Short mmCIF file of C-alpha atoms in Angstrom, two decimals:
data_model
loop_
_atom_site.label_atom_id
_atom_site.label_comp_id
_atom_site.label_asym_id
_atom_site.label_seq_id
_atom_site.Cartn_x
_atom_site.Cartn_y
_atom_site.Cartn_z
CA LYS G 1 0.00 0.00 0.00
CA ASP G 2 2.77 2.45 0.84
CA GLY G 3 4.48 2.10 -2.56
CA SER G 4 7.60 0.43 -1.16
CA MET G 5 9.42 -2.03 -3.36
CA TYR G 6 11.15 -5.12 -2.02
CA LEU G 7 13.75 -7.41 -3.48
CA VAL G 8 13.17 -11.02 -2.46
CA CYS G 9 15.94 -13.56 -3.06
CA ASP G 10 16.31 -17.27 -2.46
CA TYR G 11 18.15 -18.25 0.68
CA ILE G 12 21.20 -20.24 -0.41
CA GLU G 13 21.84 -22.62 2.47
CA ARG G 14 25.53 -23.42 2.22
CA GLY G 15 26.73 -19.88 1.55
CA ARG G 16 29.87 -18.76 -0.23
CA LEU G 17 32.04 -21.25 -2.10
CA GLY G 18 35.14 -19.59 -0.63
CA ASN G 19 33.99 -20.36 2.90
CA LEU G 20 33.27 -23.98 1.99
CA LEU G 21 36.69 -24.46 0.41
CA ASN G 22 38.32 -23.13 3.58
CA SER G 23 36.24 -25.31 5.91
CA GLU G 24 37.93 -28.50 7.06
CA GLU G 25 34.50 -29.88 8.09
CA VAL G 26 33.03 -29.47 4.60
CA THR G 27 36.09 -30.59 2.61
CA GLN G 28 35.08 -34.26 2.53
CA GLU G 29 31.50 -33.37 1.53
CA LEU G 30 32.90 -31.26 -1.30
CA GLY G 31 34.42 -34.24 -3.11
CA TRP G 32 35.73 -34.37 -6.68
CA GLY G 33 32.36 -35.10 -8.30
CA ARG G 34 30.76 -32.09 -6.64
CA ARG G 35 33.74 -29.87 -7.45
CA VAL G 36 33.65 -30.83 -11.12
CA ASN G 37 29.90 -30.15 -11.16
CA ILE G 38 30.45 -26.69 -9.65
CA ILE G 39 33.03 -25.88 -12.33
CA ARG G 40 30.72 -27.14 -15.11
CA ARG G 41 27.67 -25.26 -13.85
CA LEU G 42 29.65 -22.01 -13.53
CA ALA G 43 30.77 -22.45 -17.14
CA ASP G 44 27.10 -22.87 -18.12
CA ALA G 45 26.20 -19.67 -16.26
CA LEU G 46 28.94 -17.69 -18.01
CA ALA G 47 27.99 -19.11 -21.41
CA TYR G 48 24.43 -17.93 -20.76
CA LEU G 49 25.52 -14.42 -19.74
CA HIS G 50 27.96 -14.05 -22.63
CA HIS G 51 26.06 -15.75 -25.48
CA ASP G 52 22.36 -16.06 -24.64
CA CYS G 53 21.66 -12.63 -23.16
CA SER G 54 21.06 -9.68 -25.43
CA PRO G 55 23.02 -7.56 -24.94
CA PRO G 56 25.68 -9.85 -23.46
CA ILE G 57 26.47 -9.39 -19.77
CA VAL G 58 29.98 -9.33 -18.32
CA HIS G 59 29.91 -10.05 -14.58
CA ARG G 60 33.32 -8.45 -13.85
CA ASP G 61 33.66 -9.95 -10.35
CA ILE G 62 33.76 -13.73 -10.67
CA SER G 63 35.36 -15.09 -7.49
CA VAL G 64 34.74 -17.86 -4.95
CA ASN G 65 33.08 -15.27 -2.73
CA ASN G 66 30.51 -14.48 -5.43
CA VAL G 67 29.51 -18.09 -5.97
CA LEU G 68 26.87 -19.35 -3.56
CA ILE G 69 26.27 -23.07 -2.99
CA ASP G 70 22.77 -24.39 -2.31
CA SER G 71 21.70 -27.41 -0.25
CA GLU G 72 22.32 -29.74 -3.22
CA PHE G 73 25.82 -28.31 -3.80
CA GLU G 74 24.63 -26.49 -6.94
CA PRO G 75 26.42 -23.17 -7.56
CA ARG G 76 24.65 -19.83 -8.00
CA LEU G 77 26.54 -16.87 -9.42
CA SER G 78 25.82 -13.81 -7.28
CA ASP G 79 26.65 -10.13 -6.82
CA PHE G 80 25.94 -8.53 -10.16
CA GLY G 81 26.68 -5.08 -8.72
CA THR G 82 29.64 -4.54 -11.04
CA ALA G 83 28.13 -6.30 -14.08
CA LYS G 84 28.22 -4.47 -17.40
CA LEU G 85 26.04 -4.87 -20.47
CA LEU G 86 28.15 -5.18 -23.62
CA SER G 87 26.39 -3.14 -26.24
CA SER G 88 27.83 -2.22 -29.62
CA ASP G 89 26.63 1.37 -29.27
CA THR G 90 28.25 2.06 -25.90
CA SER G 91 31.82 2.25 -24.72
CA SER G 92 33.36 -0.89 -23.26
CA TRP G 93 35.91 1.13 -21.32
CA THR G 94 35.51 1.06 -17.57
CA ALA G 95 36.96 1.79 -14.20
CA VAL G 96 38.66 -1.17 -12.56
CA ALA G 97 36.15 -3.49 -10.91
CA GLY G 98 36.54 -6.97 -9.52
CA SER G 99 38.34 -8.84 -6.79
CA TYR G 100 42.10 -8.81 -6.39
CA GLY G 101 43.58 -12.12 -7.50
CA TYR G 102 40.72 -12.85 -9.91
CA MET G 103 40.91 -9.88 -12.27
CA ALA G 104 42.23 -10.44 -15.77
CA PRO G 105 45.62 -8.73 -16.20
CA GLU G 106 44.55 -7.11 -19.47
CA LEU G 107 41.59 -5.42 -17.74
CA ALA G 108 43.92 -3.76 -15.26
CA LEU G 109 46.19 -2.65 -18.12
CA THR G 110 43.72 -1.62 -20.82
CA MET G 111 40.56 -0.86 -18.80
CA ARG G 112 38.60 -2.49 -21.66
CA VAL G 113 35.77 -4.84 -20.68
CA THR G 114 35.20 -8.01 -22.70
CA ASP G 115 33.77 -11.41 -21.91
CA LYS G 116 37.37 -12.65 -21.80
CA CYS G 117 37.76 -10.86 -18.46
CA ASP G 118 35.13 -13.18 -16.96
CA VAL G 119 36.73 -16.21 -18.61
CA TYR G 120 40.06 -15.44 -16.92
CA SER G 121 38.34 -15.02 -13.54
CA TYR G 122 36.43 -18.27 -14.11
CA GLY G 123 39.74 -20.04 -14.74
CA VAL G 124 41.10 -18.77 -11.43
CA VAL G 125 37.94 -19.97 -9.66
CA ALA G 126 38.13 -23.37 -11.39
CA LEU G 127 41.74 -23.78 -10.26
CA GLU G 128 40.81 -22.73 -6.73
CA VAL G 129 38.02 -25.31 -6.62
CA LEU G 130 40.44 -28.03 -7.74
CA MET G 131 43.31 -26.89 -5.51
CA GLY G 132 41.28 -26.02 -2.43
CA LYS G 133 43.14 -22.71 -2.17
CA HIS G 134 43.72 -19.61 -4.27
CA PRO G 135 46.14 -20.46 -7.12
CA GLY G 136 48.06 -17.17 -6.93
CA GLU G 137 51.40 -18.82 -6.23
CA LEU G 138 50.86 -21.35 -9.04
CA LEU G 139 49.84 -18.63 -11.51
CA SER G 140 52.90 -16.56 -10.62
CA SER G 141 55.23 -19.52 -11.10
CA ILE G 142 53.64 -20.39 -14.45
CA ALA G 143 54.04 -16.79 -15.63
CA SER G 144 57.69 -16.62 -14.59
CA VAL G 145 58.90 -20.09 -15.61
CA THR G 146 58.97 -21.25 -19.20
CA ASN G 147 59.55 -24.95 -18.47
CA MET G 148 56.74 -26.42 -16.38
CA THR G 149 57.41 -30.08 -17.26
CA ASP G 150 57.87 -31.01 -13.59
CA LEU G 151 54.39 -29.81 -12.63
CA LEU G 152 52.03 -32.76 -12.13
CA LEU G 153 48.27 -32.51 -11.75
CA LYS G 154 48.30 -34.71 -8.64
CA ASP G 155 50.57 -32.19 -6.93
CA VAL G 156 48.22 -29.30 -7.69
CA LEU G 157 44.94 -30.94 -6.59
CA ASP G 158 43.54 -30.35 -3.10
CA GLN G 159 45.71 -32.56 -0.89
CA ARG G 160 42.97 -32.81 1.77
CA LEU G 161 41.05 -35.21 -0.50
CA PRO G 162 42.12 -38.59 -1.84
CA PRO G 163 43.15 -38.38 -5.51
CA PRO G 164 40.24 -38.68 -7.96
CA THR G 165 39.83 -42.07 -9.58
CA GLY G 166 37.75 -43.24 -12.50
CA HIS G 167 35.09 -41.18 -14.23
CA LEU G 168 33.63 -38.18 -12.42
CA GLU G 169 29.92 -37.48 -13.01
#
């Protein structure tokens, strides 16, 4: 009656992905199958934003703290406060937005927003889900070393879980 508007959102039971990855109690529940599903579903969400929306939407702040996990361990991309619509008739130049450690290097250098900025951030999140920790040290070593032949996948995966075996659904 009073003309007030309200925003009603789903309650996402498990909270932020970053908190779950840092929780020793949840680590075993967040096994390889669930982690792979989270990575896949986030890729689906980005594909929708970048290819199925008109105009395309660039999130600009993909991080483990902006992915919420529901009771079934399904991810929900959240916090669209810095999102930008990519329209051919508007400028794609922007002020820096995003979370430190997840921002594409070219965005910080060129200030030009493209869907590739989200893809870089998604890659950082995917690595973090697999590693159980932010991959900053790994990314720095890859950028500074030309010969990474001694790097094995088993050494990068979250050591709190047994190694994955067989086919992951």
